[in-house]
PDB file of C-alpha atoms in Angstrom:
ATOM      1  CA  UNK N  29       7.407   6.880  10.410  1.00  0.00           C
ATOM      2  CA  UNK N  30       4.065   8.722  10.604  1.00  0.00           C
ATOM      3  CA  UNK N  31       3.260  10.924  12.992  1.00  0.00           C
ATOM      4  CA  UNK N  32      -0.364  12.646  13.048  1.00  0.00           C
ATOM      5  CA  UNK N  33       0.412  15.998  14.148  1.00  0.00           C
ATOM      6  CA  UNK N  34      -2.998  16.772  15.241  1.00  0.00           C
ATOM      7  CA  UNK N  35      -1.988  14.250  18.107  1.00  0.00           C
ATOM      8  CA  UNK N  36       0.569  15.619  21.397  1.00  0.00           C
ATOM      9  CA  UNK N  37       1.523  12.364  22.261  1.00  0.00           C
ATOM     10  CA  UNK N  38       2.806  11.855  17.760  1.00  0.00           C
ATOM     11  CA  UNK N  39       3.986  15.765  18.063  1.00  0.00           C
ATOM     12  CA  UNK N  40       6.334  14.741  21.608  1.00  0.00           C
ATOM     13  CA  UNK N  41       7.226  11.770  19.465  1.00  0.00           C
ATOM     14  CA  UNK N  42       8.494  13.746  16.439  1.00  0.00           C
ATOM     15  CA  UNK N  43      10.478  16.406  17.979  1.00  0.00           C
ATOM     16  CA  UNK N  44      11.947  13.867  20.402  1.00  0.00           C
ATOM     17  CA  UNK N  45      13.050  12.005  16.737  1.00  0.00           C
ATOM     18  CA  UNK N  46      14.089  15.430  15.108  1.00  0.00           C
ATOM     19  CA  UNK N  47      16.631  15.985  17.756  1.00  0.00           C
ATOM     20  CA  UNK N  48      18.181  12.602  18.120  1.00  0.00           C
ATOM     21  CA  UNK N  49      18.633  13.169  14.152  1.00  0.00           C
ATOM     22  CA  UNK N  50      20.027  16.308  14.380  1.00  0.00           C
ATOM     23  CA  UNK N  51      22.346  14.858  17.220  1.00  0.00           C
ATOM     24  CA  UNK N  52      23.525  12.357  14.583  1.00  0.00           C
ATOM     25  CA  UNK N  53      23.765  14.897  12.058  1.00  0.00           C
ATOM     26  CA  UNK N  54      21.385  12.581   9.569  1.00  0.00           C
ATOM     27  CA  UNK N  55      20.255  13.531   5.716  1.00  0.00           C
ATOM     28  CA  UNK N  56      16.365  13.268   6.343  1.00  0.00           C
ATOM     29  CA  UNK N  57      13.616  14.494   3.805  1.00  0.00           C
ATOM     30  CA  UNK N  58      10.485  15.654   4.922  1.00  0.00           C
ATOM     31  CA  UNK N  59       7.046  14.494   3.750  1.00  0.00           C
ATOM     32  CA  UNK N  60       3.696  16.173   3.932  1.00  0.00           C
ATOM     33  CA  UNK N  61       1.141  13.820   3.674  1.00  0.00           C
ATOM     34  CA  UNK N  62      -1.808  15.041   2.009  1.00  0.00           C
ATOM     35  CA  UNK N  63      -5.062  13.593   1.036  1.00  0.00           C
ATOM     36  CA  UNK N  64      -7.202  11.009   3.293  1.00  0.00           C
ATOM     37  CA  UNK N  65      -6.355   8.248   3.672  1.00  0.00           C
ATOM     38  CA  UNK N  66      -7.344   4.834   1.316  1.00  0.00           C
ATOM     39  CA  UNK N  67     -11.063   4.312   1.952  1.00  0.00           C
ATOM     40  CA  UNK N  68     -12.706   0.889   3.130  1.00  0.00           C
ATOM     41  CA  UNK N  69     -14.356   0.443  -0.465  1.00  0.00           C
ATOM     42  CA  UNK N  70     -10.747   0.656  -2.221  1.00  0.00           C
ATOM     43  CA  UNK N  71      -9.365  -0.985  -0.350  1.00  0.00           C
ATOM     44  CA  UNK N  72     -11.669  -4.365  -0.699  1.00  0.00           C
ATOM     45  CA  UNK N  73     -11.819  -3.874  -4.199  1.00  0.00           C
ATOM     46  CA  UNK N  74      -8.014  -4.316  -3.900  1.00  0.00           C
ATOM     47  CA  UNK N  75      -7.483  -7.260  -2.094  1.00  0.00           C
ATOM     48  CA  UNK N  76     -10.053  -8.502  -4.353  1.00  0.00           C
ATOM     49  CA  UNK N  77      -7.725  -7.935  -7.461  1.00  0.00           C
ATOM     50  CA  UNK N  78      -5.242  -9.781  -5.169  1.00  0.00           C
ATOM     51  CA  UNK N  79      -7.503 -13.147  -5.321  1.00  0.00           C
ATOM     52  CA  UNK N  80      -7.979 -12.696  -8.991  1.00  0.00           C
ATOM     53  CA  UNK N  81      -4.563 -12.635  -9.310  1.00  0.00           C
ATOM     54  CA  UNK N  82      -3.697 -15.202  -6.895  1.00  0.00           C
ATOM     55  CA  UNK N  83      -6.087 -17.621  -8.576  1.00  0.00           C
ATOM     56  CA  UNK N  84      -4.651 -16.805 -11.972  1.00  0.00           C
ATOM     57  CA  UNK N  85      -0.482 -17.053 -10.766  1.00  0.00           C
ATOM     58  CA  UNK N  86      -1.218 -20.261  -8.370  1.00  0.00           C
ATOM     59  CA  UNK N  87      -0.580 -18.705  -5.327  1.00  0.00           C
ATOM     60  CA  UNK N  88      -1.622 -20.381  -2.139  1.00  0.00           C
ATOM     61  CA  UNK N  89      -0.595 -17.656  -0.073  1.00  0.00           C
ATOM     62  CA  UNK N  90      -2.635 -14.622  -0.847  1.00  0.00           C
ATOM     63  CA  UNK N  91       0.234 -12.271   1.440  1.00  0.00           C
ATOM     64  CA  UNK N  92       2.640 -13.468  -0.880  1.00  0.00           C
ATOM     65  CA  UNK N  93       0.587 -12.324  -3.994  1.00  0.00           C
ATOM     66  CA  UNK N  94      -0.259  -8.994  -2.921  1.00  0.00           C
ATOM     67  CA  UNK N  95       4.016  -8.278  -2.035  1.00  0.00           C
ATOM     68  CA  UNK N  96       4.937  -9.564  -5.022  1.00  0.00           C
ATOM     69  CA  UNK N  97       2.483  -7.703  -6.747  1.00  0.00           C
ATOM     70  CA  UNK N  98       3.219  -4.295  -4.921  1.00  0.00           C
ATOM     71  CA  UNK N  99       6.902  -5.324  -5.937  1.00  0.00           C
ATOM     72  CA  UNK N 100       6.274  -6.177  -9.063  1.00  0.00           C
ATOM     73  CA  UNK N 101       4.657  -2.474  -9.913  1.00  0.00           C
ATOM     74  CA  UNK N 102       6.245  -0.085  -7.119  1.00  0.00           C
ATOM     75  CA  UNK N 103       9.158  -1.392  -6.268  1.00  0.00           C
ATOM     76  CA  UNK N 104      10.883  -1.564  -2.649  1.00  0.00           C
ATOM     77  CA  UNK N 105      11.329   2.303  -0.314  1.00  0.00           C
ATOM     78  CA  UNK N 106      14.201   3.227   1.501  1.00  0.00           C
ATOM     79  CA  UNK N 107      13.664   3.072   4.791  1.00  0.00           C
ATOM     80  CA  UNK N 108      16.019   4.034   7.885  1.00  0.00           C
ATOM     81  CA  UNK N 109      16.610   1.634  10.408  1.00  0.00           C
ATOM     82  CA  UNK N 110      15.895   3.514  13.428  1.00  0.00           C
ATOM     83  CA  UNK N 111      18.134   1.448  15.883  1.00  0.00           C
ATOM     84  CA  UNK N 112      20.937   1.006  13.813  1.00  0.00           C
ATOM     85  CA  UNK N 113      20.550   4.475  11.596  1.00  0.00           C
ATOM     86  CA  UNK N 114      20.786   1.647   8.344  1.00  0.00           C
ATOM     87  CA  UNK N 115      19.343   2.692   5.576  1.00  0.00           C
ATOM     88  CA  UNK N 116      17.107  -0.349   4.550  1.00  0.00           C
ATOM     89  CA  UNK N 117      14.460  -1.615   1.614  1.00  0.00           C
ATOM     90  CA  UNK N 118      10.782  -2.083   2.631  1.00  0.00           C
ATOM     91  CA  UNK N 119       7.672  -2.793   0.858  1.00  0.00           C
ATOM     92  CA  UNK N 120       4.994  -0.725   0.276  1.00  0.00           C
ATOM     93  CA  UNK N 121       1.946  -0.663   2.587  1.00  0.00           C
ATOM     94  CA  UNK N 122      -1.735   0.217   1.474  1.00  0.00           C
ATOM     95  CA  UNK N 123      -2.338   1.146   4.958  1.00  0.00           C
ATOM     96  CA  UNK N 124      -0.449   3.908   4.873  1.00  0.00           C
ATOM     97  CA  UNK N 125      -1.063   5.233   1.617  1.00  0.00           C
ATOM     98  CA  UNK N 126      -3.478   8.352   0.718  1.00  0.00           C
ATOM     99  CA  UNK N 127      -6.633   7.796  -1.903  1.00  0.00           C
ATOM    100  CA  UNK N 128      -4.956   9.012  -4.659  1.00  0.00           C
ATOM    101  CA  UNK N 129      -1.864   6.653  -3.967  1.00  0.00           C
ATOM    102  CA  UNK N 130      -4.013   3.775  -4.349  1.00  0.00           C
ATOM    103  CA  UNK N 131      -5.842   4.483  -7.020  1.00  0.00           C
ATOM    104  CA  UNK N 132      -2.609   5.458  -8.460  1.00  0.00           C
ATOM    105  CA  UNK N 133      -1.318   1.628  -7.568  1.00  0.00           C
ATOM    106  CA  UNK N 134      -4.493   0.087  -8.817  1.00  0.00           C
ATOM    107  CA  UNK N 135      -4.625   2.283 -12.503  1.00  0.00           C
ATOM    108  CA  UNK N 136      -1.398   0.865 -12.647  1.00  0.00           C
ATOM    109  CA  UNK N 137      -2.156  -3.125 -11.764  1.00  0.00           C
ATOM    110  CA  UNK N 138      -5.563  -3.108 -13.611  1.00  0.00           C
ATOM    111  CA  UNK N 139      -3.680  -2.198 -16.916  1.00  0.00           C
ATOM    112  CA  UNK N 140      -0.711  -4.478 -15.644  1.00  0.00           C
ATOM    113  CA  UNK N 141      -3.171  -7.613 -15.326  1.00  0.00           C
ATOM    114  CA  UNK N 142      -4.291  -6.921 -18.380  1.00  0.00           C
ATOM    115  CA  UNK N 143      -1.254  -6.960 -20.788  1.00  0.00           C
ATOM    116  CA  UNK N 144       1.454  -9.051 -18.798  1.00  0.00           C
ATOM    117  CA  UNK N 145      -1.395 -11.662 -17.492  1.00  0.00           C
ATOM    118  CA  UNK N 146      -4.468 -11.517 -19.258  1.00  0.00           C
ATOM    119  CA  UNK N 147      -6.627 -10.803 -16.596  1.00  0.00           C
ATOM    120  CA  UNK N 148      -9.428  -8.501 -16.755  1.00  0.00           C
ATOM    121  CA  UNK N 149      -9.670  -6.296 -13.360  1.00  0.00           C
ATOM    122  CA  UNK N 150     -13.189  -4.472 -13.730  1.00  0.00           C
ATOM    123  CA  UNK N 151     -14.070  -0.867 -11.258  1.00  0.00           C
ATOM    124  CA  UNK N 152     -17.234  -0.656  -9.703  1.00  0.00           C
ATOM    125  CA  UNK N 153     -19.727  -0.276 -12.360  1.00  0.00           C
ATOM    126  CA  UNK N 154     -17.707  -1.848 -15.129  1.00  0.00           C
ATOM    127  CA  UNK N 155     -18.510  -4.701 -17.238  1.00  0.00           C
ATOM    128  CA  UNK N 156     -17.858  -8.361 -14.866  1.00  0.00           C
ATOM    129  CA  UNK N 157     -17.766  -6.299 -11.677  1.00  0.00           C
ATOM    130  CA  UNK N 158     -20.877  -7.969 -10.674  1.00  0.00           C
ATOM    131  CA  UNK N 159     -19.953 -11.146 -10.946  1.00  0.00           C
ATOM    132  CA  UNK N 160     -16.209 -10.728  -9.868  1.00  0.00           C
ATOM    133  CA  UNK N 161     -17.788  -9.273  -6.427  1.00  0.00           C
ATOM    134  CA  UNK N 162     -19.896 -12.664  -6.752  1.00  0.00           C
ATOM    135  CA  UNK N 163     -17.129 -14.968  -6.659  1.00  0.00           C
ATOM    136  CA  UNK N 164     -14.205 -12.970  -4.986  1.00  0.00           C
ATOM    137  CA  UNK N 165     -16.070 -11.664  -2.059  1.00  0.00           C
ATOM    138  CA  UNK N 166     -14.976 -12.770   1.045  1.00  0.00           C
ATOM    139  CA  UNK N 167     -12.240 -14.723  -0.093  1.00  0.00           C
TER     140      UNK N 167
END
């Protein structure tokens, strides 16, 4: 769960959650999110690249392609079901990534696509970027 501690509501929510976890005697890991959330242009390029991979691999469902790309490159992460306390595996969500985290994923994606799929994925300013945008914009 992500809490924005500048929000009074989230401050109350995290305090309640911590009291609950203490009462259950749980083991927890607290990670401070530093850095800015991913940018809209960064997110748009990521989704454009997913469209390219989906076309290349024959996906008809872009969301399934995005899920499979993230699982291939990042695996899954463990999360605790808040109702049952059970540890479950969940997919990474790009909407929760910082600019650095999404940048790292995209670097891995670019290299993986080139070596494993034979696909060139250009960044903004790279040769072929304009053609990519014309072909895949708003897909």
